[in-house]
Short mmCIF file of C-alpha atoms and ligand atoms in Angstrom, two decimals:
data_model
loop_
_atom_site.label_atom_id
_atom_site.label_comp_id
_atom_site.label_asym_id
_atom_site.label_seq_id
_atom_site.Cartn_x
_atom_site.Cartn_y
_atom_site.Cartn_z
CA UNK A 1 -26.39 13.84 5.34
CA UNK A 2 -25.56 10.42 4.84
CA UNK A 3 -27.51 8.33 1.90
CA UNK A 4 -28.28 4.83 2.25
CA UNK A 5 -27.21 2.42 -0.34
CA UNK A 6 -30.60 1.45 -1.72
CA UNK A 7 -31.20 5.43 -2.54
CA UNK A 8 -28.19 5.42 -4.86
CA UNK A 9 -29.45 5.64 -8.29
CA UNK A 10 -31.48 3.02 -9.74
CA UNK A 11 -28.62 2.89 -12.66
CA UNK A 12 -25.44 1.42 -11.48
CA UNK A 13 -22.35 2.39 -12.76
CA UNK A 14 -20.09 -0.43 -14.50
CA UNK A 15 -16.64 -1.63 -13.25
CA UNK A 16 -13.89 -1.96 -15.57
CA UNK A 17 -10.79 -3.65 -14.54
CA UNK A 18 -7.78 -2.80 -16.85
CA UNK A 19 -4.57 -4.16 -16.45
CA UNK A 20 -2.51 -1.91 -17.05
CA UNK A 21 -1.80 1.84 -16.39
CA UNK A 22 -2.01 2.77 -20.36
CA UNK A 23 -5.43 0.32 -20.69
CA UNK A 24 -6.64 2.67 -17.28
CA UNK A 25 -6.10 5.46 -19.18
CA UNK A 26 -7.13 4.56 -22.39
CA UNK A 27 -10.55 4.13 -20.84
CA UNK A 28 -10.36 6.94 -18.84
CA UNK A 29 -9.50 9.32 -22.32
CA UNK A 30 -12.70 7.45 -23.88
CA UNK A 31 -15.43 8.18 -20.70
CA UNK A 32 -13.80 11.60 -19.53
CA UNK A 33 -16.13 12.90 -16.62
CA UNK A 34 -18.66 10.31 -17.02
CA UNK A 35 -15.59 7.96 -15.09
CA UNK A 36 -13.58 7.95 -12.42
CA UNK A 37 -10.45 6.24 -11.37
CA UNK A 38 -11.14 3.94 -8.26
CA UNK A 39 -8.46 2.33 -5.39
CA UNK A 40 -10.47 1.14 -2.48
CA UNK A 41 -13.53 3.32 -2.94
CA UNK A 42 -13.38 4.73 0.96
CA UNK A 43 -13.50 8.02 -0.05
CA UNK A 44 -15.51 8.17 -3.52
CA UNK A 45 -18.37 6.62 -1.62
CA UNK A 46 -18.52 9.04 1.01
CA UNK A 47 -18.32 11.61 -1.93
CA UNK A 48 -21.27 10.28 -3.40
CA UNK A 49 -23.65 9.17 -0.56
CA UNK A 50 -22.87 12.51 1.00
CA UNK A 51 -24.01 14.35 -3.00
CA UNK A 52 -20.65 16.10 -3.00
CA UNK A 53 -19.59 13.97 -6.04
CA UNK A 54 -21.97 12.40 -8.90
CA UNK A 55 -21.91 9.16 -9.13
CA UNK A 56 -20.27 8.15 -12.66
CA UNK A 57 -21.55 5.88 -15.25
CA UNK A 58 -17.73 3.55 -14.90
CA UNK A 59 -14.89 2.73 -12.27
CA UNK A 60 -12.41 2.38 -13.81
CA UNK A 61 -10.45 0.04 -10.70
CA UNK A 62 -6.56 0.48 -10.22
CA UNK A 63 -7.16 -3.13 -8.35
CA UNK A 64 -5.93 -5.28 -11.17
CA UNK A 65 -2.60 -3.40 -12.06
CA UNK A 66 -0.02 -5.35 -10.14
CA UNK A 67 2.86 -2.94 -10.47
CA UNK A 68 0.55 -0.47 -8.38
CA UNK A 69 0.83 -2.23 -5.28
CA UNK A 70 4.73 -3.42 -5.16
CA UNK A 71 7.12 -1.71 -2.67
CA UNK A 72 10.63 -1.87 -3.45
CA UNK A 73 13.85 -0.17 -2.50
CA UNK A 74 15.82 1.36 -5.53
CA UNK A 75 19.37 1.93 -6.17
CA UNK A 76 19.70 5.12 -4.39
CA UNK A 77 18.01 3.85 -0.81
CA UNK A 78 14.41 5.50 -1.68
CA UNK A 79 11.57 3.37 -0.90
CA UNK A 80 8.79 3.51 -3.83
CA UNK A 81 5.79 2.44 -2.51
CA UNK A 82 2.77 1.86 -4.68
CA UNK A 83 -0.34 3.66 -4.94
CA UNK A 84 -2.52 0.81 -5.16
CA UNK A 85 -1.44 -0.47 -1.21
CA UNK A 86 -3.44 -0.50 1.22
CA UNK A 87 -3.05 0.99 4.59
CA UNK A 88 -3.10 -1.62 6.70
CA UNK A 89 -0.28 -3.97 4.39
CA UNK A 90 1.53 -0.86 4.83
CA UNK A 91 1.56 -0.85 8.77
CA UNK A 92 2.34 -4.59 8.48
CA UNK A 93 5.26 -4.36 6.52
CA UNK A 94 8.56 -4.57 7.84
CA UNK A 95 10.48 -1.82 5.63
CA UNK A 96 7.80 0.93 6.28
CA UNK A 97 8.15 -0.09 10.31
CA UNK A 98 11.50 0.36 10.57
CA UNK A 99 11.66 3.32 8.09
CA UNK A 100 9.08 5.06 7.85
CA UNK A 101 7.09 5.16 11.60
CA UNK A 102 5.07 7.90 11.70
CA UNK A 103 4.07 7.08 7.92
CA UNK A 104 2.92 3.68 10.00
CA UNK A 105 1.32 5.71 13.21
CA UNK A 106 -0.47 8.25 11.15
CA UNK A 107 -2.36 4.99 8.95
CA UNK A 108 -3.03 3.87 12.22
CA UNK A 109 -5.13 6.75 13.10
CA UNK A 110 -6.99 6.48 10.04
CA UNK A 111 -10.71 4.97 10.09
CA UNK A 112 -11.23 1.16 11.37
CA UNK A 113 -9.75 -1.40 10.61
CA UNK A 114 -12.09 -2.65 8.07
CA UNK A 115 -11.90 0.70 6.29
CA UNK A 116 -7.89 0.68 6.21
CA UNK A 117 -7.87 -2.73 4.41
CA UNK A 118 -9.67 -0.95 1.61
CA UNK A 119 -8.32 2.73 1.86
CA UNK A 120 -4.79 2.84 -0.39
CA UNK A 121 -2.02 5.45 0.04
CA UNK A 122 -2.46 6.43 -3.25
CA UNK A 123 -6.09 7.47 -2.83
CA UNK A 124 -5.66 9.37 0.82
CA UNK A 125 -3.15 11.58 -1.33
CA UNK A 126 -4.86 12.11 -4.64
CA UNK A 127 -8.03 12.85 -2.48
CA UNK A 128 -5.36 16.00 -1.47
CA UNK A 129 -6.39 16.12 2.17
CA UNK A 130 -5.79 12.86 3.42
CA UNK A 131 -3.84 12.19 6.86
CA UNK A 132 -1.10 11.04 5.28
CA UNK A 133 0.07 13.93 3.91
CA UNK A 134 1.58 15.92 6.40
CA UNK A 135 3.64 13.19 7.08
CA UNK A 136 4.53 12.67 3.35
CA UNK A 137 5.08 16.38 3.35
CA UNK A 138 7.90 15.79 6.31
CA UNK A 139 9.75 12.97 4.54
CA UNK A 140 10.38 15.18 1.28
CA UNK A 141 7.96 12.47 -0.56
CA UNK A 142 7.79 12.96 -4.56
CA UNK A 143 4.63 11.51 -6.39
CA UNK A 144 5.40 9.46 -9.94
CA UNK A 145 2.71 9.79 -12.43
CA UNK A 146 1.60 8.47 -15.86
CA UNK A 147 -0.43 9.67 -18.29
CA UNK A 148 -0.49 6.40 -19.68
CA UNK A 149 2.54 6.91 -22.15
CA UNK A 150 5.16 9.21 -20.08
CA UNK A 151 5.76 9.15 -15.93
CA UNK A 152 6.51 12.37 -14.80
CA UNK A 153 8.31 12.62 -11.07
CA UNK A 154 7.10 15.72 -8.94
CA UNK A 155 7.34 17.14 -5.25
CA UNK A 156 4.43 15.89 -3.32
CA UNK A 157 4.32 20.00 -2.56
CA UNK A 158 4.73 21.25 -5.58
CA UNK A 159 1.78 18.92 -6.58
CA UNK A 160 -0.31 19.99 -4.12
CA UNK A 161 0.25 23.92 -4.90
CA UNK A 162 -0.75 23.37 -8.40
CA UNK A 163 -3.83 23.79 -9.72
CA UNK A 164 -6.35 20.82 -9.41
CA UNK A 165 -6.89 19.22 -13.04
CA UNK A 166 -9.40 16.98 -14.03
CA UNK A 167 -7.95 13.04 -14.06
CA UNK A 168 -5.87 12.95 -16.75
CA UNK A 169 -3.05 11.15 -14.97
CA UNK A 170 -2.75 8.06 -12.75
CA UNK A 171 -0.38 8.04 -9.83
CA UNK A 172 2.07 5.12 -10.09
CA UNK A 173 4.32 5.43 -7.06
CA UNK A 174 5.52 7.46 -3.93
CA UNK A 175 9.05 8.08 -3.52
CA UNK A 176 10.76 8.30 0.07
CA UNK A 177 13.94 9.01 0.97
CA UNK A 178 15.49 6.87 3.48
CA UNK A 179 15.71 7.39 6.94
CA UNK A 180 19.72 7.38 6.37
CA UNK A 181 19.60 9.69 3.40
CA UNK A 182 16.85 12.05 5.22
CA UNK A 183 19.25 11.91 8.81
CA UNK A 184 22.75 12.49 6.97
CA UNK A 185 24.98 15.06 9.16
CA UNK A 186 22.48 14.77 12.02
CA UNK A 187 23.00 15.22 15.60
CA UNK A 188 20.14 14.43 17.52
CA UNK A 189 16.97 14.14 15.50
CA UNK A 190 12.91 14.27 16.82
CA UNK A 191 10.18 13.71 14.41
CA UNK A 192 6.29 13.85 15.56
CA UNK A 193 2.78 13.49 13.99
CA UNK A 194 -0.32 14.52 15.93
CA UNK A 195 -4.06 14.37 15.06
CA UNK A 196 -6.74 16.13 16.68
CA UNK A 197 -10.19 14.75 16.12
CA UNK A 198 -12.97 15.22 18.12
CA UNK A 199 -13.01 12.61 19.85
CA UNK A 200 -9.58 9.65 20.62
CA UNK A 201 -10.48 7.52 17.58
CA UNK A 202 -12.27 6.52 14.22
CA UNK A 203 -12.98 10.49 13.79
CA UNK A 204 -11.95 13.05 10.64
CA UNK A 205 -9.31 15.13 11.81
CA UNK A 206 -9.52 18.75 12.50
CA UNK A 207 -6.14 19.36 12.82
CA UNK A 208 -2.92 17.10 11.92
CA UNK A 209 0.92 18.11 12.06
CA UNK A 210 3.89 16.47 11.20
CA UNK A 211 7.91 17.82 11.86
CA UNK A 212 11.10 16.59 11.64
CA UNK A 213 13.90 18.28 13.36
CA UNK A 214 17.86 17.60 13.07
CA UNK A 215 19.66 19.58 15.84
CA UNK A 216 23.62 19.87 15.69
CA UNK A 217 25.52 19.67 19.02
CA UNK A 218 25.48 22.93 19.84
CA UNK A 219 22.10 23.46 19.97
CA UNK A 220 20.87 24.55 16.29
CA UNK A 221 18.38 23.07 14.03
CA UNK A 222 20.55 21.51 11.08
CA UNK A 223 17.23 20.73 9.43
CA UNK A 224 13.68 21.36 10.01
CA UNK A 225 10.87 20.30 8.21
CA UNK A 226 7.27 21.40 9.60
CA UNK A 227 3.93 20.61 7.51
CA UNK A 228 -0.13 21.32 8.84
CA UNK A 229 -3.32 19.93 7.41
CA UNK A 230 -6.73 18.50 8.79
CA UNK A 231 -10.26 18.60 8.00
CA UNK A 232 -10.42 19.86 4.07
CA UNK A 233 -7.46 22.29 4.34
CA UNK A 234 -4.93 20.82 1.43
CA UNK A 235 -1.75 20.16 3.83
CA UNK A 236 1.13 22.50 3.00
CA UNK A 237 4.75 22.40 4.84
CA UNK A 238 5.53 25.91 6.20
CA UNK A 239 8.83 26.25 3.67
CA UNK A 240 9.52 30.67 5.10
CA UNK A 241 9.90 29.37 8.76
CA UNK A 242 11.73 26.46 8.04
CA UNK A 243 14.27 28.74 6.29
CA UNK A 244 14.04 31.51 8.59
CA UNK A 245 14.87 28.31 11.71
CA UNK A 246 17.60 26.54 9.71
CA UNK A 247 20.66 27.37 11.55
CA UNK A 248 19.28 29.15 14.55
CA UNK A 249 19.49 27.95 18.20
CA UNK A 250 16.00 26.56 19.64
CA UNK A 251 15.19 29.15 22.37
CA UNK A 252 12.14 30.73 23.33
CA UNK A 253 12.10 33.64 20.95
CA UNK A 254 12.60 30.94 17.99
CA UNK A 255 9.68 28.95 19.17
CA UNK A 256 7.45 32.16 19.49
CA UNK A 257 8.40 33.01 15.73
CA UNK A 258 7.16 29.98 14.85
CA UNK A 259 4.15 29.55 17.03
CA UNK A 260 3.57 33.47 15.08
CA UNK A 261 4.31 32.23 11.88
CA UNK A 262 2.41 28.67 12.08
CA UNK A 263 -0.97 30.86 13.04
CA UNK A 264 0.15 33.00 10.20
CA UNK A 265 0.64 30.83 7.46
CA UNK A 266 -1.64 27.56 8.13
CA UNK A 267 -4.06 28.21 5.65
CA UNK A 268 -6.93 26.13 7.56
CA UNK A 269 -10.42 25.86 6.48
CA UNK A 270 -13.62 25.81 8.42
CA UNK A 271 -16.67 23.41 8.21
CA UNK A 272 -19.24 21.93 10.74
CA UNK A 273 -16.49 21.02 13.54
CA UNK A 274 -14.36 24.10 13.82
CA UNK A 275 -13.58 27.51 12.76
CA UNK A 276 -10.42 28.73 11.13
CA UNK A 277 -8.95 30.63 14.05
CA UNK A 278 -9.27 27.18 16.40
CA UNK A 279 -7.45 25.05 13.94
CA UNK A 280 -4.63 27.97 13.13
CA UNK A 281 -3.97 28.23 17.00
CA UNK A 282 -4.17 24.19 17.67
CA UNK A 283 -1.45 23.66 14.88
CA UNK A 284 0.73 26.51 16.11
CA UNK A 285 0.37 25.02 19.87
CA UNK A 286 1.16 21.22 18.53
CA UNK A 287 4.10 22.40 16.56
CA UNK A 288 5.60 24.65 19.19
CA UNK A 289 4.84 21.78 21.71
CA UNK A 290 6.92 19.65 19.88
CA UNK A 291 9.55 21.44 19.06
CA UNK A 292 9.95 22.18 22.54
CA UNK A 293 10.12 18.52 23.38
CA UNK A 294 12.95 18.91 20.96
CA UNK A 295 14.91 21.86 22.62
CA UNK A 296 14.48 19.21 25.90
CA UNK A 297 15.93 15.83 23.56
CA UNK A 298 18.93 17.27 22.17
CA UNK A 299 19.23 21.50 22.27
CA UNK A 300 22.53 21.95 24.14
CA UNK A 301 23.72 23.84 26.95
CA UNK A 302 20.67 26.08 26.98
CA UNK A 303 17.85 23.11 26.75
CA UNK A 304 15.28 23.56 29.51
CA UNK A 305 15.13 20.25 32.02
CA UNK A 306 12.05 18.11 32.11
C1 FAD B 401 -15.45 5.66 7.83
C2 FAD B 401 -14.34 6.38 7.14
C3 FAD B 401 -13.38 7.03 7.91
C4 FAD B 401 -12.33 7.72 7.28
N1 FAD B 401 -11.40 8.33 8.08
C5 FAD B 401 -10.38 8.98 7.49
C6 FAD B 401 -9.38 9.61 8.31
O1 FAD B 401 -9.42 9.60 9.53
N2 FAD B 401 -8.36 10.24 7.66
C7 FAD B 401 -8.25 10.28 6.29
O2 FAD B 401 -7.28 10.84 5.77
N3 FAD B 401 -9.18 9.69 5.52
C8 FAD B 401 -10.23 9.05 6.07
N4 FAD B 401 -11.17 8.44 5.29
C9 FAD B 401 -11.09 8.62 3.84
C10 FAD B 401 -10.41 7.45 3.09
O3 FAD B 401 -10.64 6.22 3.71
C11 FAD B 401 -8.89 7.62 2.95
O4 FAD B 401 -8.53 8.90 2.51
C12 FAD B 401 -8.32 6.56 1.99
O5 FAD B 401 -6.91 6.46 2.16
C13 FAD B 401 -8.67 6.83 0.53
O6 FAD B 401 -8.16 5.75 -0.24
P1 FAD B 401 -9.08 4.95 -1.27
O7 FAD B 401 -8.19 3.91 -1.90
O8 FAD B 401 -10.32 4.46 -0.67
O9 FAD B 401 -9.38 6.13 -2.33
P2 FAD B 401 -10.54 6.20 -3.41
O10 FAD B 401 -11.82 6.55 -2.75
O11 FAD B 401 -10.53 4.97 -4.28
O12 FAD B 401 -10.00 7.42 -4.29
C14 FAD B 401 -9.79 8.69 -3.72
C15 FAD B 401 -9.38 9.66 -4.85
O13 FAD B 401 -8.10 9.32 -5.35
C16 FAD B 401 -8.15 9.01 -6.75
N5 FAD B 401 -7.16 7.94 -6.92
C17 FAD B 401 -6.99 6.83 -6.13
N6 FAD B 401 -5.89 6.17 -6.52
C18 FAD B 401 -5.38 6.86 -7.58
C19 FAD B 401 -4.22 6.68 -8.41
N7 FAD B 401 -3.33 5.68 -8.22
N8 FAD B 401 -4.01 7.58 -9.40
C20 FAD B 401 -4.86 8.62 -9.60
N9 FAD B 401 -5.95 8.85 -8.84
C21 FAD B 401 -6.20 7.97 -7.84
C22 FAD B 401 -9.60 8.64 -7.02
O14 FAD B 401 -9.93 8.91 -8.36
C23 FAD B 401 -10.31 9.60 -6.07
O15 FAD B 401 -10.36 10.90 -6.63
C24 FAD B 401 -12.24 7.75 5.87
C25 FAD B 401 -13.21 7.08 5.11
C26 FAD B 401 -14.24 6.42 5.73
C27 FAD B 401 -15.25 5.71 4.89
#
């Protein structure tokens, strides 16, 4: 149940404002659990007026670190984004539009948009079931993170497979590849995200999926990329099937395997809106939905008709 502001504790924490990501952690080294690192606060404050989370004695803010919130394009093509941005500068800028749309349409489906001009990309990911993962997850997305001395680069799912540790790092960028790099040697290509909530809009998801499929002329997948998440499942990209697909024609026995294998493998979670077993067959049906729509695009000779 929801707690109202003025029940909070009497004793409010303090805000610090470092400017830098060493000063962030310098503080956060000194305070340990009695802190917490802070973007826009959308989530934290859920945490704590819903008692899952104490409220700490200091915020440390990620606000005042400027090279958080930059978005540049490096050498190679990749698109760094920073942590620190918030959702609704990303769906406004120009780059991210053109390159990155269902990174755009999935921020869209996120809260209001009051919320989204708080809520950054860095803290829907760190919170390690945020919408934006799937997507993320899709695009091959590595996290950068400091522990205030060395940045260490990592696969957004290898990250989220490893064990959860308490904050001892802060996450200074996300790294895309391009659209170019991510469509070399494509045919026709068909990428989707879909969230189920229960209701159209401004709801928590039960269920989100996000693909990316390359198919070759003839008919079979030259890449495939499939990821499931929603509700407080961590999102996870379903690496067996996609190996198992790569190379095969799309045909009705393929998208049974992986309707089979989704159910199989999403590892979904339960909690006051659905069970497991609903959310396990809802991500099988959206992926094999969409995949279909992909056999239809661009599968060759044997693609059904609309
Ligand atoms: C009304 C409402 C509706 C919402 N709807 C949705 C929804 O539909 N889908 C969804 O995914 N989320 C939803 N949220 C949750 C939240 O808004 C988003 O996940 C948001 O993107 C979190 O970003 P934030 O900056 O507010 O994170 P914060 O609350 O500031 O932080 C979240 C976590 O990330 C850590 N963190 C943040 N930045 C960094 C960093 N750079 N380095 C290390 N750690 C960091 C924090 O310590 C904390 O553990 C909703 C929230 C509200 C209040």
């Amino acid at each position: 149940m929801s707690v109202p502001l003025y029940q909070l504790p009497e004793q409010q924490p303090s805000v610090w404002q470092p400017t830098s990501v060493e000063e962030a952690m310098r503080m956060k080294h000194k305070w340990g659990d009695d802190s917490v690192l802070i973007a826009g606060g959308t989530w934290l404050r859920t945490r704590w007026e819903n008692g899952h989370s104490p409220l700490p004695q200091h915020l440390i803010s990620l606000g005042n670190i400027s090279s958080l919130s930059g978005l540049t394009v490096d050498s190679l093509g990749r698109i760094h984004i920073g942590p620190a941005l918030c959702l609704a500068d990303l769906m406004k800028n120009e780059l991210v539009r053109q390159r990155c749309g269902l990174l755009v349409q999935a921020c869209s489906e996120i809260a209001a948009p009051s919320v989204r001009n708080l809520a950054s990309i860095g803290g829907n990911v760190m919170s390690r079931t945020g919408d934006l993962i799937p997507v993320l997850l899709v695009m091959d997305a590595q996290i950068i993170c400091s522990d205030g001395q060395n940045e260490r680069s990592i696969a957004l799912t290898e990250w989220l497979g490893s064990p959860i540790s308490s904050q001892n790092e802060v996450m200074t960028g996300i790294v895309v590849p391009t659209a170019a790099q991510m469509n070399a040697e494509e045919g026709s290509s068909y990428e989707f995200y879909l969230k189920v909530g229960r209701r159209e809009a401004f709801t928590p998801s039960v269920v989100t999926v996000a693909g990316r499929l390359a198919l070759g002329t003839d008919g079979t997948l030259a890449s495939i990329a499939l990821a499931a998440g929603g509700g407080s499942a961590v999102p996870a990209r379903f690496k067996d099937l996609e190996a198992a697909a790569m190379g095969q024609p799309l045909s009705k026995e393929l998208l049974k395997y992986l309707h089979k294998g989704v159910f199989a493998e999403f590892d979904a979670v339960a909690d006051d809106y659905a069970g497991v077993t609903y959310r396990k067959q809802t991500a099988a049906n959206l992926i094999v939905s969409e995949c279909y729509k992909a056999w239809q695009k661009g599968g060759g000779a044997d693609a059904p008709r609309s």
